[in-house]
Amino acid sequence: MAEKLTKIALALCVTVTVLCVVCGCSVVVDGVDVTSYVGVQYTTYDYFNTSCSVSCYLPEERKGEFSALWEGEIKSAAAEVDSILSVDGEKSDVAAFNAAGAGETLEINEITYEALLLAKQAYVETDGAFNPALALSVDLYGFSARFNGNDYAPEKPYDRTDPKKELPDEKYVKAFAELSDFSKTEIYEEDGKYFVGKSGEERVVDGVTYTQQLDLSGIGKGYCADLISEIMRENGFVFGYVDVGVSSMSLLKNARREAGADPGEWTVSVLSPVNAGEYYFKAYLKDVSLSTSGSYQQCYEIGGRHYSHIIDPSTGEPYESDVLTVSVYGESAAMCDAYSTAMCVLGSEGAARLAEKLEGYTYTIAVASGNGFSVMTNADGKEI
């Protein structure tokens, strides 16, 4: 556990740079004198198979209070969300759903219910481009968590010795795509309890029966970031940020002045999808959530075609569009997660049409152009 806050480099795609300007001037943000505030940062790798960091600026005398909050309510919240929404946890509602038979109804935790409602909202708003019912397709192409370690061995009928070198059989691609109709998944509350009804669809391939499978990782980390930032605000910690899984962030206010930024703003830069170590877009943000999705991190190539972890629901295959990466920022980190994923699938023109329907969300896209890219955005002011 580290206690620090100087410069945080998020290696995947987002960098928040904290510039501590040394001067004799006081720093006032939204009426609060934060000149003497100190920075702390706590990080754990215990949840979501990735990093979870919380950074905070606060008065020196409140460091112990924030440490207790991290060790108590914050880590407990992250642990609960992870265990309930994971695809393989013993207490996971998602795992129970995936193990259930076609057409079954299961009672679920309120967290699962809320996450599924957000997923359903995003599914409708994006015309299905964001779809959490693609777990089988994600697994089919070798992008599930079980492929992350060095101990992978084929165990399922559709597995290959090395999924990064051999494509799946078309019969599985087709069958799994047909099971991904999330509109047939029912989510409802009754007498203070929460339920999810599984699609009644089944597909049989080589004598094995498959049913609809969910994977909420595309919205779960953002949901957790939203939850943790709310815990911080409720306890009076409004300067800092939350980072879950590198690509999902909830920014509070910045207690340090940065060049070009207004008081309270963070300078957020997103790594270029083409030029390693360079940034293709910069924005000055506060009190907002941010998510970045793209095709250039979790990916491989076979036969000259690029395959990424983002699945196109219309084909059941990794998406093919002119979008290399997209960042979305707005009120909810969970919804930013969903919208950024959907915009990758929709392509630049579809992403622009989607953005016109969304209130309070801003996007920036790196659009493939020859061997490079162009930038498309609906941001204004100091961004880019």
Coordinates of N, CA and C in Angstrom, one line a residue, residues 199-322:
S199 N -33.0 -15.7 -20.8 CA -33.6 -16.0 -22.1 C -33.9 -17.5 -22.2
G200 N -35.0 -17.9 -22.8 CA -35.3 -19.3 -23.0 C -34.6 -19.9 -24.2
E201 N -33.8 -19.1 -24.9 CA -33.1 -19.7 -26.1 C -32.0 -20.7 -25.7
E202 N -31.9 -21.7 -26.5 CA -30.8 -22.7 -26.4 C -30.2 -23.0 -27.8
R203 N -29.0 -23.3 -27.8 CA -28.4 -23.8 -29.0 C -27.5 -25.0 -28.7
V204 N -27.6 -26.0 -29.6 CA -26.9 -27.3 -29.4 C -25.9 -27.4 -30.5
V205 N -24.6 -27.5 -30.1 CA -23.5 -27.6 -31.0 C -22.7 -28.9 -30.7
D206 N -22.7 -29.8 -31.6 CA -22.0 -31.1 -31.4 C -22.4 -31.8 -30.1
G207 N -23.7 -31.8 -29.9 CA -24.3 -32.5 -28.7 C -24.3 -31.7 -27.4
V208 N -23.7 -30.5 -27.4 CA -23.6 -29.7 -26.2 C -24.6 -28.6 -26.2
T209 N -25.3 -28.4 -25.2 CA -26.3 -27.4 -25.1 C -25.8 -26.1 -24.5
Y210 N -25.9 -25.0 -25.1 CA -25.5 -23.7 -24.6 C -26.7 -22.8 -24.4
T211 N -26.6 -21.9 -23.4 CA -27.6 -20.9 -23.1 C -26.9 -19.6 -23.0
Q212 N -27.8 -18.5 -22.8 CA -27.3 -17.2 -22.8 C -26.3 -17.0 -21.6
Q213 N -25.2 -16.3 -21.8 CA -24.3 -16.0 -20.7 C -24.0 -14.5 -20.6
L214 N -23.9 -14.0 -19.4 CA -23.6 -12.6 -19.2 C -22.2 -12.3 -18.7
D215 N -21.7 -11.1 -19.1 CA -20.4 -10.7 -18.6 C -20.6 -9.2 -18.4
L216 N -20.6 -8.7 -17.1 CA -20.8 -7.3 -16.8 C -19.5 -6.6 -16.5
S217 N -18.4 -7.1 -17.0 CA -17.1 -6.4 -16.8 C -17.1 -5.1 -17.6
G218 N -17.9 -5.0 -18.7 CA -17.9 -3.8 -19.5 C -18.6 -2.7 -18.8
I219 N -19.2 -2.9 -17.7 CA -19.9 -1.8 -16.9 C -19.6 -1.9 -15.4
G220 N -19.1 -3.1 -15.0 CA -18.9 -3.3 -13.5 C -17.9 -2.4 -12.9
K221 N -16.7 -2.2 -13.6 CA -15.6 -1.4 -13.1 C -16.1 0.0 -13.0
G222 N -16.8 0.5 -14.0 CA -17.3 1.9 -13.9 C -18.3 2.0 -12.8
Y223 N -19.2 1.0 -12.6 CA -20.2 1.0 -11.5 C -19.4 1.1 -10.1
C224 N -18.3 0.4 -10.0 CA -17.5 0.4 -8.8 C -16.9 1.8 -8.6
A225 N -16.4 2.4 -9.6 CA -15.8 3.7 -9.5 C -16.8 4.7 -9.1
D226 N -18.0 4.7 -9.6 CA -19.1 5.6 -9.2 C -19.4 5.4 -7.7
L227 N -19.5 4.1 -7.3 CA -19.8 3.8 -5.9 C -18.7 4.4 -4.9
I228 N -17.5 4.2 -5.3 CA -16.4 4.6 -4.4 C -16.3 6.1 -4.3
S229 N -16.5 6.8 -5.5 CA -16.5 8.3 -5.5 C -17.6 8.8 -4.6
E230 N -18.8 8.1 -4.7 CA -19.9 8.6 -3.9 C -19.6 8.4 -2.4
I231 N -18.9 7.3 -2.0 CA -18.5 7.1 -0.6 C -17.6 8.2 -0.2
M232 N -16.7 8.6 -1.0 CA -15.8 9.7 -0.7 C -16.5 11.0 -0.5
R233 N -17.4 11.3 -1.4 CA -18.1 12.6 -1.2 C -19.0 12.6 0.0
E234 N -19.6 11.5 0.3 CA -20.5 11.4 1.5 C -19.7 11.6 2.8
N235 N -18.4 11.3 2.8 CA -17.5 11.4 3.9 C -16.7 12.7 3.9
G236 N -17.1 13.6 3.0 CA -16.5 14.9 2.9 C -15.1 15.0 2.2
F237 N -14.8 14.0 1.4 CA -13.5 14.0 0.7 C -13.9 14.2 -0.8
V238 N -13.7 15.5 -1.2 CA -14.1 15.9 -2.6 C -13.0 16.3 -3.5
F239 N -11.7 16.0 -3.0 CA -10.6 16.3 -3.8 C -9.8 15.0 -4.1
G240 N -9.8 14.6 -5.3 CA -9.1 13.3 -5.7 C -9.7 12.7 -6.9
Y241 N -9.5 11.4 -7.0 CA -10.1 10.6 -8.1 C -10.0 9.1 -7.8
V242 N -10.9 8.4 -8.5 CA -10.9 6.9 -8.4 C -10.6 6.3 -9.7
D243 N -9.8 5.3 -9.7 CA -9.4 4.6 -10.9 C -9.5 3.1 -10.8
V244 N -10.4 2.5 -11.5 CA -10.7 1.1 -11.4 C -10.3 0.5 -12.8
G245 N -9.3 -0.4 -12.8 CA -9.0 -1.1 -14.1 C -8.3 -0.2 -15.1
V246 N -7.8 0.9 -14.7 CA -7.1 1.9 -15.6 C -8.0 2.7 -16.5
S247 N -8.9 2.0 -17.1 CA -9.8 2.7 -18.2 C -11.0 3.3 -17.6
S248 N -11.4 3.0 -16.4 CA -12.6 3.6 -15.8 C -12.2 4.5 -14.6
M249 N -12.6 5.8 -14.7 CA -12.2 6.8 -13.7 C -13.4 7.6 -13.3
S250 N -13.4 8.0 -12.0 CA -14.3 9.0 -11.5 C -13.4 10.1 -10.9
L251 N -13.5 11.3 -11.6 CA -12.7 12.4 -11.1 C -13.5 13.3 -10.2
L252 N -12.9 13.6 -9.0 CA -13.5 14.6 -8.2 C -12.8 16.0 -8.5
K253 N -12.4 16.7 -7.5 CA -11.8 18.0 -7.8 C -10.3 17.9 -7.6
N254 N -9.5 18.7 -8.2 CA -8.0 18.7 -8.1 C -7.6 19.8 -7.1
A255 N -6.8 19.5 -6.1 CA -6.4 20.5 -5.2 C -5.1 21.2 -5.6
R256 N -4.6 20.9 -6.7 CA -3.3 21.5 -7.2 C -3.6 22.3 -8.5
R257 N -3.0 23.4 -8.7 CA -3.1 24.2 -9.9 C -2.3 23.6 -11.0
E258 N -2.8 23.5 -12.2 CA -2.1 22.9 -13.3 C -2.1 23.9 -14.4
A259 N -1.0 23.9 -15.2 CA -0.9 24.9 -16.3 C -2.0 24.7 -17.3
G260 N -2.7 25.7 -17.6 CA -3.8 25.7 -18.6 C -5.1 25.3 -18.0
A261 N -5.2 24.8 -16.8 CA -6.4 24.3 -16.2 C -7.0 25.4 -15.2
D262 N -8.3 25.4 -15.1 CA -9.0 26.2 -14.1 C -8.9 25.6 -12.8
P263 N -9.1 26.3 -11.7 CA -9.0 25.7 -10.3 C -9.9 24.5 -10.2
G264 N -9.4 23.4 -9.7 CA -10.1 22.2 -9.4 C -10.1 21.2 -10.6
E265 N -9.5 21.6 -11.7 CA -9.5 20.8 -12.9 C -8.3 19.9 -12.9
W266 N -8.5 18.7 -13.4 CA -7.4 17.7 -13.7 C -7.0 17.8 -15.2
T267 N -5.8 17.7 -15.5 CA -5.4 17.5 -16.9 C -5.3 16.1 -17.3
V268 N -6.2 15.6 -18.2 CA -6.3 14.2 -18.5 C -5.9 14.1 -20.0
S269 N -4.9 13.2 -20.2 CA -4.4 12.9 -21.5 C -4.6 11.4 -21.8
V270 N -4.9 11.1 -23.1 CA -5.1 9.8 -23.5 C -4.1 9.3 -24.5
L271 N -3.5 8.2 -24.3 CA -2.4 7.7 -25.1 C -2.8 7.5 -26.5
S272 N -1.9 7.7 -27.4 CA -2.2 7.5 -28.9 C -2.3 6.0 -29.2
P273 N -3.2 5.6 -30.0 CA -3.4 4.2 -30.4 C -2.3 3.8 -31.5
V274 N -1.6 4.8 -31.9 CA -0.6 4.5 -33.0 C 0.8 4.7 -32.6
N275 N 1.1 5.9 -32.0 CA 2.4 6.3 -31.6 C 2.7 6.0 -30.1
A276 N 3.4 5.0 -29.8 CA 3.7 4.6 -28.4 C 4.3 5.8 -27.6
G277 N 3.8 6.0 -26.4 CA 4.3 7.0 -25.6 C 3.8 8.4 -25.8
E278 N 3.0 8.6 -26.9 CA 2.5 9.9 -27.2 C 1.0 10.0 -26.9
Y279 N 0.5 11.2 -26.8 CA -0.9 11.4 -26.4 C -1.6 12.0 -27.6
Y280 N -2.9 11.6 -27.8 CA -3.6 12.2 -29.0 C -4.7 13.2 -28.6
F281 N -5.0 13.2 -27.3 CA -6.0 14.2 -26.9 C -5.8 14.5 -25.4
K282 N -6.2 15.8 -25.0 CA -6.1 16.3 -23.7 C -7.3 17.1 -23.3
A283 N -7.7 16.9 -22.1 CA -8.9 17.7 -21.6 C -8.7 18.1 -20.2
Y284 N -9.4 19.1 -19.8 CA -9.3 19.6 -18.4 C -10.6 19.4 -17.7
L285 N -10.6 18.5 -16.7 CA -11.9 18.0 -16.2 C -11.9 18.0 -14.7
K286 N -13.1 18.1 -14.1 CA -13.4 17.9 -12.7 C -14.8 17.5 -12.5
D287 N -15.1 16.8 -11.4 CA -16.4 16.3 -11.1 C -17.1 15.6 -12.3
V288 N -16.4 14.7 -12.8 CA -16.9 14.0 -14.0 C -16.2 12.6 -14.1
S289 N -16.9 11.7 -14.8 CA -16.3 10.3 -14.9 C -15.8 10.2 -16.4
L290 N -14.9 9.2 -16.5 CA -14.3 9.0 -17.8 C -14.0 7.6 -18.1
S291 N -14.2 7.1 -19.3 CA -13.9 5.8 -19.7 C -13.3 5.8 -21.1
T292 N -12.3 4.9 -21.3 CA -11.7 4.8 -22.6 C -11.7 3.3 -23.1
S293 N -12.1 3.1 -24.3 CA -12.2 1.8 -24.9 C -11.4 1.8 -26.2
G294 N -10.9 0.7 -26.7 CA -10.2 0.6 -28.0 C -9.8 -0.8 -28.3
S295 N -9.3 -0.9 -29.5 CA -8.9 -2.2 -30.1 C -7.4 -2.5 -30.1
Y296 N -6.6 -1.7 -29.4 CA -5.2 -1.8 -29.6 C -4.5 -2.3 -28.3
Q297 N -5.2 -2.8 -27.3 CA -4.5 -3.3 -26.1 C -4.8 -4.8 -26.0
Q298 N -6.0 -5.2 -25.8 CA -6.3 -6.7 -25.7 C -6.6 -7.1 -27.2
C299 N -5.7 -7.6 -27.9 CA -5.9 -7.9 -29.3 C -4.8 -8.9 -29.8
Y300 N -5.1 -9.4 -31.0 CA -4.1 -10.2 -31.7 C -4.4 -10.2 -33.2
E301 N -3.5 -10.7 -34.0 CA -3.8 -10.7 -35.5 C -3.6 -12.1 -36.0
I302 N -4.5 -12.5 -36.9 CA -4.5 -13.8 -37.6 C -4.8 -13.5 -39.0
G303 N -4.0 -14.0 -39.9 CA -4.3 -13.8 -41.3 C -4.4 -12.4 -41.8
G304 N -3.7 -11.5 -41.1 CA -3.7 -10.1 -41.5 C -4.9 -9.3 -41.0
R305 N -5.8 -10.0 -40.2 CA -6.9 -9.3 -39.6 C -6.7 -9.1 -38.1
H306 N -7.1 -7.9 -37.7 CA -7.0 -7.5 -36.3 C -8.2 -8.0 -35.5
Y307 N -8.0 -8.7 -34.3 CA -9.0 -9.2 -33.5 C -8.9 -8.6 -32.1
S308 N -9.9 -7.9 -31.6 CA -9.9 -7.3 -30.3 C -10.9 -7.9 -29.4
H309 N -10.9 -7.5 -28.1 CA -11.8 -8.1 -27.1 C -13.2 -7.5 -27.2
I310 N -13.4 -6.5 -27.9 CA -14.7 -5.9 -28.1 C -15.5 -6.6 -29.2
I311 N -16.6 -7.2 -28.8 CA -17.4 -8.0 -29.8 C -18.5 -7.2 -30.4
D312 N -18.7 -7.4 -31.7 CA -19.8 -6.8 -32.4 C -21.0 -7.7 -32.2
P313 N -22.1 -7.2 -31.5 CA -23.2 -8.1 -31.3 C -23.9 -8.6 -32.6
S314 N -23.8 -7.8 -33.7 CA -24.4 -8.2 -34.9 C -23.8 -9.3 -35.6
T315 N -22.5 -9.6 -35.3 CA -21.8 -10.7 -36.0 C -21.3 -11.8 -35.0
G316 N -21.2 -11.4 -33.7 CA -20.6 -12.3 -32.8 C -19.1 -12.4 -32.9
E317 N -18.5 -11.5 -33.6 CA -17.0 -11.5 -33.9 C -16.4 -10.2 -33.3
P318 N -15.1 -10.2 -33.1 CA -14.5 -8.9 -32.7 C -14.9 -7.8 -33.7
Y319 N -15.1 -6.6 -33.2 CA -15.6 -5.5 -34.1 C -14.6 -5.1 -35.1
E320 N -15.1 -4.7 -36.2 CA -14.3 -4.1 -37.3 C -15.0 -2.7 -37.6
S321 N -14.3 -1.6 -37.3 CA -14.8 -0.3 -37.6 C -13.6 0.6 -37.8
D322 N -13.9 1.9 -38.1 CA -12.8 2.8 -38.2 C -12.3 3.4 -36.9

